[in-house]
Short mmCIF file of C-alpha atoms in Angstrom, two decimals:
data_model
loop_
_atom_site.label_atom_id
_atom_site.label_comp_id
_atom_site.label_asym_id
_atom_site.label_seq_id
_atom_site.Cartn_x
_atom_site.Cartn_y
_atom_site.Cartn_z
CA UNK A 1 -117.39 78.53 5.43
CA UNK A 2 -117.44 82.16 4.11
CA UNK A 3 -113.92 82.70 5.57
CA UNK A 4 -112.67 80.20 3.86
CA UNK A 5 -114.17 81.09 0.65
CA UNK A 6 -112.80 84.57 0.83
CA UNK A 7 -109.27 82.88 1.82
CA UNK A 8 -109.73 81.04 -1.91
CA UNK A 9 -110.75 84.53 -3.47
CA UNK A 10 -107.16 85.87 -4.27
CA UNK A 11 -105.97 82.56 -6.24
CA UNK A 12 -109.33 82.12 -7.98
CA UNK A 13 -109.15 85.86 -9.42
CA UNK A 14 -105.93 85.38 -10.53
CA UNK A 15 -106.35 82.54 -12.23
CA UNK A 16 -110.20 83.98 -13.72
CA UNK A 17 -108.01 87.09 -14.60
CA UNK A 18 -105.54 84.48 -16.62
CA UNK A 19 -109.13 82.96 -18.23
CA UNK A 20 -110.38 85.56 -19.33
CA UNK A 21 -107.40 87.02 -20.78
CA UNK A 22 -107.28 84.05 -23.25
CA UNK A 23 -110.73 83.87 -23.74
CA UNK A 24 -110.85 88.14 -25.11
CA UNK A 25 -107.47 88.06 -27.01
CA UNK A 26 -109.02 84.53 -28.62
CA UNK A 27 -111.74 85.93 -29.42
CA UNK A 28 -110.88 89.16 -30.47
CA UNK A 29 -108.33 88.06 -32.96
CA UNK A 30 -109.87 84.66 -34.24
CA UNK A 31 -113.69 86.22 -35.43
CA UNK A 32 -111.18 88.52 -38.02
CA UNK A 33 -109.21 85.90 -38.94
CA UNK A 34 -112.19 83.59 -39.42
CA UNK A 35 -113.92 86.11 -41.50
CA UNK A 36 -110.10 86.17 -43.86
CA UNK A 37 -110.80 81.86 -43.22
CA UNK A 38 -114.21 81.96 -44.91
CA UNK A 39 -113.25 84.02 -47.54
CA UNK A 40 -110.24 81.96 -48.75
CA UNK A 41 -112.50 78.98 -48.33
CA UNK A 42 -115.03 80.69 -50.71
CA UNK A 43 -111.85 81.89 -53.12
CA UNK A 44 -112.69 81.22 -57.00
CA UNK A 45 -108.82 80.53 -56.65
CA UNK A 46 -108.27 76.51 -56.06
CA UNK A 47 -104.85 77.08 -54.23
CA UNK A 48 -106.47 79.23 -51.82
CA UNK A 49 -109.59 77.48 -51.46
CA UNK A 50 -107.85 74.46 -50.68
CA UNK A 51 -105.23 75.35 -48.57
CA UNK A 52 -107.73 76.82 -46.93
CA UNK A 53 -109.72 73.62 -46.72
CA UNK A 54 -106.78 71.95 -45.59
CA UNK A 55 -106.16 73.85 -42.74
CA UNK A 56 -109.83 74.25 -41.37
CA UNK A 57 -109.50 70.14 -41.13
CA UNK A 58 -106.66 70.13 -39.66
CA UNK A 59 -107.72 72.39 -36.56
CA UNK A 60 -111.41 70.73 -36.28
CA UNK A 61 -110.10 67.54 -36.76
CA UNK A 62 -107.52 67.26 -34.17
CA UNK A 63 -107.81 68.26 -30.39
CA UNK A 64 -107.23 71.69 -28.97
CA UNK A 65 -105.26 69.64 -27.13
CA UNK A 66 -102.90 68.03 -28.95
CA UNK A 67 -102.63 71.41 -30.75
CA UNK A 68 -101.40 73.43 -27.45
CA UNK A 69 -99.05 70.82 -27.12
CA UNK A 70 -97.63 70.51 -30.33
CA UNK A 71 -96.80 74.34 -30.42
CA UNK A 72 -95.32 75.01 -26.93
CA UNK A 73 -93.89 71.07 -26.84
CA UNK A 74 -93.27 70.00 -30.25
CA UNK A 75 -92.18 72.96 -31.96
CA UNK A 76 -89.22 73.93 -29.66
CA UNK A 77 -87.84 70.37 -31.13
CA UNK A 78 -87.30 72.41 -34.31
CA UNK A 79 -86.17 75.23 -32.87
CA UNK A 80 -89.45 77.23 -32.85
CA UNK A 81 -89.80 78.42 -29.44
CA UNK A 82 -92.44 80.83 -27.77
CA UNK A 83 -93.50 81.23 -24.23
CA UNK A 84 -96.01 79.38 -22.68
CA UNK A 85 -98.87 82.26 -22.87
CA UNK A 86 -97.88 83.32 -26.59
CA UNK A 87 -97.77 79.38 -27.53
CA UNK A 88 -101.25 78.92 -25.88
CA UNK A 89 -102.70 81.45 -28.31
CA UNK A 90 -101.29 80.86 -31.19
CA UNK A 91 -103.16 77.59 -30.48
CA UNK A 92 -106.46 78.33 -29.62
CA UNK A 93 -106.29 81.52 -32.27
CA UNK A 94 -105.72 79.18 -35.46
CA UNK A 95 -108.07 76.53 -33.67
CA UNK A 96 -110.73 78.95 -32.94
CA UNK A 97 -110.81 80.81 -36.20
CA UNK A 98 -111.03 77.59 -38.48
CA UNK A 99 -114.90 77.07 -36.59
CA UNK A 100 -115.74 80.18 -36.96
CA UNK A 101 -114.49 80.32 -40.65
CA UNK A 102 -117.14 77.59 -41.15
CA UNK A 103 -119.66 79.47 -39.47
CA UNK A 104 -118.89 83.14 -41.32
CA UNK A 105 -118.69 80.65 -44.63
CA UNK A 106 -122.44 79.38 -44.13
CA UNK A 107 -123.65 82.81 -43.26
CA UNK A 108 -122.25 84.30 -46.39
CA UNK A 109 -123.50 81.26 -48.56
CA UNK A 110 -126.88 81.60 -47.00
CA UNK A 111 -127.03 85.38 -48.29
CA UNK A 112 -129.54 85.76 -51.34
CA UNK A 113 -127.39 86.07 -54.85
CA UNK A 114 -129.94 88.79 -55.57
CA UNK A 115 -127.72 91.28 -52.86
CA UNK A 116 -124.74 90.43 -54.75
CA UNK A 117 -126.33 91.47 -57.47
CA UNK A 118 -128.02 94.61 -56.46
CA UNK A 119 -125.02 95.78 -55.19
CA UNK A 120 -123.33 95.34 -58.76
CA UNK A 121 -125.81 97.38 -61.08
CA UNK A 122 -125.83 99.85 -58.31
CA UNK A 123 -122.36 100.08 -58.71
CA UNK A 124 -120.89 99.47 -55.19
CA UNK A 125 -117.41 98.03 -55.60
CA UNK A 126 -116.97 93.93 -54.08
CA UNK A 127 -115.20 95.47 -51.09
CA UNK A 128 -118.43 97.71 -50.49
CA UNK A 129 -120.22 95.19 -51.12
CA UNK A 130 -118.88 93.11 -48.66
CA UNK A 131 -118.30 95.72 -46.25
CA UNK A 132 -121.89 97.18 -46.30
CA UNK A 133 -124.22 94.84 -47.57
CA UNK A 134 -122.84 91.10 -47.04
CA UNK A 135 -121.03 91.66 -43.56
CA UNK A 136 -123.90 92.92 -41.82
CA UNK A 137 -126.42 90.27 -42.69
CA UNK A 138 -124.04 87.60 -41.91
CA UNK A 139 -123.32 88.71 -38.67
CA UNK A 140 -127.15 88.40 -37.75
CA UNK A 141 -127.60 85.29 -39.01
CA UNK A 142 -124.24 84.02 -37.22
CA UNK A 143 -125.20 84.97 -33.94
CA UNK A 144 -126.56 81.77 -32.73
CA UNK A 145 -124.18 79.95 -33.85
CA UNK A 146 -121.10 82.28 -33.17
CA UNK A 147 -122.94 82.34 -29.21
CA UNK A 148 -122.34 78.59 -29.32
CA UNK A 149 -118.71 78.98 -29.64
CA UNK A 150 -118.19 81.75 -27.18
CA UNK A 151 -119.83 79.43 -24.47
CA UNK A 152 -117.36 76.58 -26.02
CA UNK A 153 -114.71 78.79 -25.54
CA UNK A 154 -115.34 80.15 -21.90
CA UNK A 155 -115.31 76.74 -21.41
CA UNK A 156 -111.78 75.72 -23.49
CA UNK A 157 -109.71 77.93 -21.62
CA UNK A 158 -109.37 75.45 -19.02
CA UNK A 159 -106.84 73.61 -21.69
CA UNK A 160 -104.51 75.58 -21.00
CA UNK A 161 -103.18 74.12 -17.70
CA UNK A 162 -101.50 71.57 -19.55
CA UNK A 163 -98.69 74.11 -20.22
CA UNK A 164 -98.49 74.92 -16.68
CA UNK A 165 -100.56 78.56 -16.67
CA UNK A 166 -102.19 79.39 -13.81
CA UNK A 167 -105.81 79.83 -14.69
CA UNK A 168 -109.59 79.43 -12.96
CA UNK A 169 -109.54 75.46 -12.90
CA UNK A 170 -105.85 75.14 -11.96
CA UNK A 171 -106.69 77.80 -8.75
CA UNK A 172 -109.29 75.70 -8.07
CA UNK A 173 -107.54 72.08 -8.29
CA UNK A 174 -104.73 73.28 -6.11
CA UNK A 175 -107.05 74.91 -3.30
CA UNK A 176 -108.85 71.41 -3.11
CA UNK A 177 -106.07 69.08 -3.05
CA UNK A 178 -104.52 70.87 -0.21
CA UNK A 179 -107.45 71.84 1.78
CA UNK A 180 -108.65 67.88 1.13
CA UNK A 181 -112.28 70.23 -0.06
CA UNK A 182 -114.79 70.06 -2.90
CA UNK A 183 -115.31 73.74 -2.03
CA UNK A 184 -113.20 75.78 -4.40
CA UNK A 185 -113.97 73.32 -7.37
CA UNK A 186 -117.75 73.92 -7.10
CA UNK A 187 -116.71 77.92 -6.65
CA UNK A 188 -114.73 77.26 -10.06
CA UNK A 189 -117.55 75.70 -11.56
CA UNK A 190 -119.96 78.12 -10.17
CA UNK A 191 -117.48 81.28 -11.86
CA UNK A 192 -117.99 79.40 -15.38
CA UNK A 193 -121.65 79.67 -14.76
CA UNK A 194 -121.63 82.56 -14.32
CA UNK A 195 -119.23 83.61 -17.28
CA UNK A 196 -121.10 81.67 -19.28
CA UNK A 197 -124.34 83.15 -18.21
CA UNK A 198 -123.04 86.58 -18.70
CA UNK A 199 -121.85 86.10 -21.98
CA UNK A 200 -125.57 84.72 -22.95
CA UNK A 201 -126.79 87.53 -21.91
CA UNK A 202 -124.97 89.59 -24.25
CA UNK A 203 -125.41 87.32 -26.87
CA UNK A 204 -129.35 87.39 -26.58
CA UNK A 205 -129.27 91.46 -26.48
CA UNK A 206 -127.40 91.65 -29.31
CA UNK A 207 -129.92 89.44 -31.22
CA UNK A 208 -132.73 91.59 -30.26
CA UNK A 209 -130.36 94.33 -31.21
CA UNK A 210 -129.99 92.99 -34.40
CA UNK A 211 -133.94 91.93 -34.75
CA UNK A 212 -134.68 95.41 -35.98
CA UNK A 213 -135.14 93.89 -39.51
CA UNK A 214 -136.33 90.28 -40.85
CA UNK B 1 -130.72 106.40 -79.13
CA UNK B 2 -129.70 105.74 -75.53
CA UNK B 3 -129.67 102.14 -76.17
CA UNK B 4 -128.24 100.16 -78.80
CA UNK B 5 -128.00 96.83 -78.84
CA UNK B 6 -126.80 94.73 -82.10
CA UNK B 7 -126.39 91.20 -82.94
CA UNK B 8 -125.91 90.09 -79.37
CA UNK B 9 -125.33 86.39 -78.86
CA UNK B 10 -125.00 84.24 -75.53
CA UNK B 11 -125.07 80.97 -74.67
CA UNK B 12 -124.94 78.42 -71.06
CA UNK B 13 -122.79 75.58 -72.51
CA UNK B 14 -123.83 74.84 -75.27
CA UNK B 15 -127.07 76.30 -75.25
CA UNK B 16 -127.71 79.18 -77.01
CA UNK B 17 -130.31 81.83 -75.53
CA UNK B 18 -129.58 84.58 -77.34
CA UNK B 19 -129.16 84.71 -81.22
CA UNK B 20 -128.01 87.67 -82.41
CA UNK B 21 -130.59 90.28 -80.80
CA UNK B 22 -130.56 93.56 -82.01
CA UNK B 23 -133.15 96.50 -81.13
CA UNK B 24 -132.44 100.03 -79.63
CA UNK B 25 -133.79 102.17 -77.17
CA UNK B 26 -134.83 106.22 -77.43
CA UNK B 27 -135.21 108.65 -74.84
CA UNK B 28 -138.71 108.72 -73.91
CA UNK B 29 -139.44 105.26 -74.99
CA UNK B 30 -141.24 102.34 -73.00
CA UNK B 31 -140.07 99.59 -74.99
CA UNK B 32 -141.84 95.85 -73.94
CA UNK B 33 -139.98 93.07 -74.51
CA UNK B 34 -142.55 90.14 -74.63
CA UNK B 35 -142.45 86.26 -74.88
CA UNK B 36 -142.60 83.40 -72.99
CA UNK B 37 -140.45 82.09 -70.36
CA UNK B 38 -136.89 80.59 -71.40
CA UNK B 39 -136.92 83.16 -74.37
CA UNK B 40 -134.53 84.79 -73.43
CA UNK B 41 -135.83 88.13 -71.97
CA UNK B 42 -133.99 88.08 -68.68
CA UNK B 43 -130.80 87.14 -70.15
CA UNK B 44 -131.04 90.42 -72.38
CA UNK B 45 -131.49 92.48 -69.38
CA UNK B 46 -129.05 90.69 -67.35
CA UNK B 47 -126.64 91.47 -69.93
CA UNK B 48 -126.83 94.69 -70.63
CA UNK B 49 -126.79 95.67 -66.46
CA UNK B 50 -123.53 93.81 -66.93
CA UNK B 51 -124.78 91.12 -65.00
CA UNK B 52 -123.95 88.48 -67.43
CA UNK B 53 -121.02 88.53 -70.08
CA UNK B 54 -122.42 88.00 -73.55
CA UNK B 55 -120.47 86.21 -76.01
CA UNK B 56 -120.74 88.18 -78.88
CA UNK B 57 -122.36 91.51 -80.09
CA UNK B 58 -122.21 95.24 -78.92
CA UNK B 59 -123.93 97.07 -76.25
CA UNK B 60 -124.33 101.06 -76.06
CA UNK B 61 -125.49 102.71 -73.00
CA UNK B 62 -125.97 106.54 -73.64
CA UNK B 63 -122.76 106.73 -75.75
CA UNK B 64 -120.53 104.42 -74.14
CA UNK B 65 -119.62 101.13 -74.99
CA UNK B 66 -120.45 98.01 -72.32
CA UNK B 67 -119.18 95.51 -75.22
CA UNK B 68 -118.02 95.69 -78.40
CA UNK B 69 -117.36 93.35 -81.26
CA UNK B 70 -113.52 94.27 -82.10
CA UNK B 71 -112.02 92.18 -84.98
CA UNK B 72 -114.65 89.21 -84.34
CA UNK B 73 -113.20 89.47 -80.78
CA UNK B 74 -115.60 91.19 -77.70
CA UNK B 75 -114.00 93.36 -75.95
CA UNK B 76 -115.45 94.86 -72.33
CA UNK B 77 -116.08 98.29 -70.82
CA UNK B 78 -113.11 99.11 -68.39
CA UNK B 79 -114.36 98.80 -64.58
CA UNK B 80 -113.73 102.99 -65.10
CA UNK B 81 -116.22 102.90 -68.29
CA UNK B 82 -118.12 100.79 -66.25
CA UNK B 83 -118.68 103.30 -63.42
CA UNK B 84 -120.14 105.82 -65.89
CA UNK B 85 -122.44 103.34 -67.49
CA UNK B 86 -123.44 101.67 -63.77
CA UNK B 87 -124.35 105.88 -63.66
CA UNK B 88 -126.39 105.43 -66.93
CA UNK B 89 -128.52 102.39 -65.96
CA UNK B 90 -131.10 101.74 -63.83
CA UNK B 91 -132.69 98.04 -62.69
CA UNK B 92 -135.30 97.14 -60.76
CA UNK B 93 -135.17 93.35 -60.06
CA UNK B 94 -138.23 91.01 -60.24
CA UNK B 95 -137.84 90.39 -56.15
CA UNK B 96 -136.96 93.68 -56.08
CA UNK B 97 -133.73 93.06 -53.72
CA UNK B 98 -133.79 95.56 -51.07
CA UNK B 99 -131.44 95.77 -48.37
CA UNK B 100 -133.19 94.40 -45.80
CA UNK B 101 -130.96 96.01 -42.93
CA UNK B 102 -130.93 98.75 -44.68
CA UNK B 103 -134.21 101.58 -43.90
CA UNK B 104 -136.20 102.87 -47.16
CA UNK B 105 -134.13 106.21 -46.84
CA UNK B 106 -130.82 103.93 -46.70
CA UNK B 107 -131.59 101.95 -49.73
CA UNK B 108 -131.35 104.58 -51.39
CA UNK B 109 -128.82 106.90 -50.63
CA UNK B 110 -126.08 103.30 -50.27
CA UNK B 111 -125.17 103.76 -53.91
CA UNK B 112 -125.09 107.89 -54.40
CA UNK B 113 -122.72 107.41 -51.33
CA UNK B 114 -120.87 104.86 -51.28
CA UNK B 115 -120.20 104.15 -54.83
CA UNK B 116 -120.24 107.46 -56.55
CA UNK B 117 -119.34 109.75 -53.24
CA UNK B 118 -121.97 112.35 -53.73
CA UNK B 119 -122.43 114.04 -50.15
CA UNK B 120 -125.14 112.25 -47.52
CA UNK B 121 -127.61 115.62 -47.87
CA UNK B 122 -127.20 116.05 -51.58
CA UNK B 123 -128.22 112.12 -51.66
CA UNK B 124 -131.04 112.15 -49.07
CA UNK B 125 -132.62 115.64 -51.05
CA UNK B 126 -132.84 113.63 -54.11
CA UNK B 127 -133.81 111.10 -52.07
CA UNK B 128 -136.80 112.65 -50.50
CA UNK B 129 -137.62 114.06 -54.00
CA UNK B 130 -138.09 110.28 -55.13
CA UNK B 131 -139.97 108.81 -52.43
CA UNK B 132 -142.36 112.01 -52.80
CA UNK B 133 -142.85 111.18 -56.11
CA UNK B 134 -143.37 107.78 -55.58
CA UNK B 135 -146.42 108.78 -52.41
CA UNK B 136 -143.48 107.13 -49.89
CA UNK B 137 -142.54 109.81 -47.92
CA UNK B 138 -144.27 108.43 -44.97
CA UNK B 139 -141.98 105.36 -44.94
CA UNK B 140 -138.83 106.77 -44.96
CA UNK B 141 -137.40 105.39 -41.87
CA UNK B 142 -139.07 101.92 -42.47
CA UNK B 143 -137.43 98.73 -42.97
CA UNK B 144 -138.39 96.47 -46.60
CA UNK B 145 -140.00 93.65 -44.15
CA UNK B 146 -142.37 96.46 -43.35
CA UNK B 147 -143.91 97.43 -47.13
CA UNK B 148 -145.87 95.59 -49.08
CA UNK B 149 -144.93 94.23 -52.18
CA UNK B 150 -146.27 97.17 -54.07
CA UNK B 151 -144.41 99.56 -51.62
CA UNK B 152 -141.44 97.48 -52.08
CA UNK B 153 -141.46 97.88 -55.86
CA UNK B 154 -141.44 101.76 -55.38
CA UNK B 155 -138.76 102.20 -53.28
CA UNK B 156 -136.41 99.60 -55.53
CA UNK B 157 -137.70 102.31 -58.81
CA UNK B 158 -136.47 105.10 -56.22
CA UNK B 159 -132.94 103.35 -55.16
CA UNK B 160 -132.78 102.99 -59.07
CA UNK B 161 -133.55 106.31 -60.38
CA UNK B 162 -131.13 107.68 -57.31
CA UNK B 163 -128.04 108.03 -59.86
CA UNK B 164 -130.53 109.80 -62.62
CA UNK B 165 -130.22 106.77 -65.18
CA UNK B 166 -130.52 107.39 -68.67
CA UNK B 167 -132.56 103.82 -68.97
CA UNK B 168 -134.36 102.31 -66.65
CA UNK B 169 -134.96 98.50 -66.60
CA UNK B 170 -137.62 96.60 -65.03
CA UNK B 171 -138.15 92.47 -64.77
CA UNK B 172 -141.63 91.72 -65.00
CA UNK B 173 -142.50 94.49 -63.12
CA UNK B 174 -146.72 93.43 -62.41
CA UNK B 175 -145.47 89.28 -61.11
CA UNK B 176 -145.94 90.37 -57.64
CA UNK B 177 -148.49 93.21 -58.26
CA UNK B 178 -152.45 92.88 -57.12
CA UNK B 179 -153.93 93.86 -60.22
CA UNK B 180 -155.28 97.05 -58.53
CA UNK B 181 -151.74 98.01 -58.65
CA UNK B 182 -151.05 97.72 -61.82
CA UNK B 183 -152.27 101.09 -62.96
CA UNK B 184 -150.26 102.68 -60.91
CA UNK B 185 -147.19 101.02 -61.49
CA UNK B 186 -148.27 102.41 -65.32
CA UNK B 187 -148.59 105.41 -64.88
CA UNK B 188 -145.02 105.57 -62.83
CA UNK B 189 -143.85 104.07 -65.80
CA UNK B 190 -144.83 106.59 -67.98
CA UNK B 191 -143.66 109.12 -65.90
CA UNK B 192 -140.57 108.00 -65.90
CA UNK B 193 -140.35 107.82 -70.01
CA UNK B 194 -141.48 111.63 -69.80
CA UNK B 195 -138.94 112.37 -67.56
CA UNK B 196 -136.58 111.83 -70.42
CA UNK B 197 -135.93 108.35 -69.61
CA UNK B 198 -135.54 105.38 -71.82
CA UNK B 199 -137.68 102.37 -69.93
CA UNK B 200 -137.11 98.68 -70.58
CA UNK B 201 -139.70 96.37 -69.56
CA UNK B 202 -139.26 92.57 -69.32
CA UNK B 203 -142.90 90.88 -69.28
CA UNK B 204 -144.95 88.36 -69.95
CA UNK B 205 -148.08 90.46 -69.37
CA UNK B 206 -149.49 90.90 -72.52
CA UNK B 207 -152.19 93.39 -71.15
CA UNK B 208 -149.43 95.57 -68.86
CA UNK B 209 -147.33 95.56 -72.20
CA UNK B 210 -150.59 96.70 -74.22
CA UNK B 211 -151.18 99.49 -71.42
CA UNK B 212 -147.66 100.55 -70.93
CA UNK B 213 -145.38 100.30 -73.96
CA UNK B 214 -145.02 102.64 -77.17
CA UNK B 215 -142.85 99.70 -78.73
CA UNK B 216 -143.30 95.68 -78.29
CA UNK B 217 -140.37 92.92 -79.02
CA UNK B 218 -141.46 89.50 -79.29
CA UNK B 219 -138.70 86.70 -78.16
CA UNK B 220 -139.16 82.83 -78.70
CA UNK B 221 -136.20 80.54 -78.25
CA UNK B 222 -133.33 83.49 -78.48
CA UNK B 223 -134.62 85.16 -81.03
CA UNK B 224 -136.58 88.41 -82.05
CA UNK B 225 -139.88 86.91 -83.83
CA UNK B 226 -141.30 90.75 -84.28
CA UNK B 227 -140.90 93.92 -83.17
CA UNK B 228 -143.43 97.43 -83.69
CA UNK B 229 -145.04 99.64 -82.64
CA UNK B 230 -147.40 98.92 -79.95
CA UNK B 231 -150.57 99.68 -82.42
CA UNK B 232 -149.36 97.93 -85.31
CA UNK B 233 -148.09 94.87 -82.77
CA UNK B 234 -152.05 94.32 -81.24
CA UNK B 235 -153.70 95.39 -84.65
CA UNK B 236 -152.14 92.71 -86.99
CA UNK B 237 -151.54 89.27 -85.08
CA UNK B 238 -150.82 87.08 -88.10
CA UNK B 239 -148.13 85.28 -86.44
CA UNK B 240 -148.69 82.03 -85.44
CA UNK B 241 -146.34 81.53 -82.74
CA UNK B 242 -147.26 85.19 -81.20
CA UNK B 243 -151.23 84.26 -81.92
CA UNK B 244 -150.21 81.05 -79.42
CA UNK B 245 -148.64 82.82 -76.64
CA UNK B 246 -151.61 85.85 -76.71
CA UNK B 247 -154.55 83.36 -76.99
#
């Protein structure tokens, strides 16, 4: 049984390599763009604060699915074409950095008024104060809940098969309906576990990282 | 006269909490501002740390102008004007409002820093200087969930008098005090008034006021009811409404 694990190996890195590509660029470019989200959705400026609102209910209230789809299938139809990688994360980008807009809006809410205004009559400018005082307690209080969507989004890469990319669950699905063998889908399921497990861990040292103060 | 402050009026709605306050503020002074709550006392100090816009009147900080009544129109310091009063004025907040990620030694080199770019060892010196003064040294490195609520107090006085404020305001500064405290809190106070400052105290602790002050404002409903010396205040009660609110 071994060998024929290690025959599987090749495929299934390829297609973890393809995962986990998606999953870092995601998340790499979406936590920014969430933190730009939650600030438009906090702007004293209706236009902005709705448009904002509009678009985080757009992305949490239709599937990722239908969303991949739309952008690599529907949009050629208008002559808006990308390829098949670039369409997949444009989708899970915007998709991804509505929920954590949400999030990075309830941390900031959360923060005391009383920083705000310490900040002020010590006469730190709003983008210091954001920068140096706001940002950093946010992020601690976030963490939980920002951990909650990594492990959603480990997970959520396996969408992307529906535009034909090769990833972890595709390897998988291929190796067991030609070998006729439940093998490489519990080694596929077994890889996410451990992703996922690996990705707690970080998440729970950063917290203690970040439990220096109360 | 580092403070001047003259026929300021504000209102939430249509509620008016201040009605044209005036009183000033010399160097050296510990000026109480006494009354009881939803007088008005916060709202003064709120507005002249720029926290809150009044609606009418003019504020002077050391010279410069927060507000100003221009042709029965207010106009407002310049965010460059305000820079140099922000410079000028000191506030310690009731909470006190610490950074809590932020050590003791942080707290209080953040502004020097990062709003007025005065180097990191220029900013720590004074730094040290402050939290000598205030018997802190030891704590330097701590975080705010580590102090006690007296500790607390002194480090917030220490981020405040970082910038070497003309006027330094504090918001019911014994709330949160065991009484054994309170003496010292006095006596950094008065220390503070001898180091040239002007100090502003928001209370409603007529004894603190009685120990502390040289001058004593009484506020009911917006308004200034009296305002003396601290002798002449205690020695000749006759007010009814300031008789209530002692007794």
């Amino acid at each position: 049984m071994f060998g024929y694990i290690y025959t599987l190996l090749p495929a299934m890195i390829d297609g973890l390599i393809t995962t986990l590509k998606v999953f870092f660029i995601t998340l790499i470019l979406s936590i920014p763009l969430g933190i730009l989200v939650s600030i438009g959705r906090l702007s004293k400026i209706k236009l902005i604060s709705k448009t904002t609102e509009l678009y985080i209910w757009v992305m949490r209230g239709t599937p990722l699915m239908l969303q991949i789809v739309f952008v690599f299938f529907g949009l050629p139809i208008i002559g808006i074409t990308f390829d098949r990688f670039t369409a997949v994360l444009i989708a899970f980008i915007l998709n991804y950095a509505a929920y954590f807009g949400e999030i990075f809006r309830g941390g900031m809410e959360s923060i005391d008024k009383g920083q705000y205004e310490a900040a002020k009559v010590l006469g730190l400018t709003p983008y210091k104060t954001f920068i140096r005082i706001i940002l950093p307690q946010m992020f601690k209080m976030v963490l939980p809940s920002i951990a909650n969507e990594v492990i959603t989004l480990v997970k959520d890469t396996s969408l992307v098969y529906i535009v034909g990319i090769g990833e972890l669950l595709r390897a998988g699905k291929i190796a067991s309906n030609r070998d006729v063998s439940l093998i490489p889908l519990a080694m596929v399921g077994i890889i996410y576990l451990l992703l996922t497990a690996i990705f707690t861990g970080i998440f729970n040292k950063t917290e203690r990282r970040y439990s220096y103060y109360e | 006269m580092v403070l001047q402050v003259d026929g300021l009026n504000k209102s939430f709605g249509d509620k008016a909490v201040l009605k044209d306050v005036s009183f000033q503020l010399n160097t050296g002074e510990i000026l109480a501002i006494i009354g009881p709550s939803g007088a008005g006392k916060t709202t003064i100090l709120r507005c002249i740390n720029g926290l809150e816009k009044s609606d009418k009147g003019t504020i002077k900080i050391d010279g410069a102008y927060l507000c100003r009544d221009h042709n029965n129109k207010i106009t407002y310091a310049t965010s460059e004007e305000m820079k140099f009063i922000r410079k000028r004025i000191g506030l310690v907040f009731q909470n006190y409002n610490l950074f809590p990620h932020m050590s003791v030694m942080e707290n209080i080199i953040e502004a020097p820093i990062n709003a007025f770019g005065i180097p990191k060892v220029e900013a720590e010196d004074k730094a040290l200087e402050l939290l000598n003064i205030m018997g802190l040294t030891d704590k330097r490195d701590s975080y705010p969930f580590e102090l006690s609520g007296g500790q607390k107090q002194r480090v917030a006085i220490a981020r405040a008098c970082a910038l070497n404020p003309k006027i330094m305001c504090l918001d019911e500064p014994t709330s949160a005090l065991d009484p054994e405290l309170r003496e010292g809190i006095a006596n950094i106070i008065e220390d503070l008034a001898k180091d040239n400052m002007g100090v502003l105290i928001i209370t409603h602790d007529m004894a603190f006021a009685e120990r502390v002050a040289h001058k004593i404002i009484f506020m009911e409903d917006g308004k200034i009811i009296k305002e003396d010396s601290k002798d002449d205040f205690f020695n000749n009660l006759k007010d009814e409404r300031i008789k209530r609110f002692i007794t």
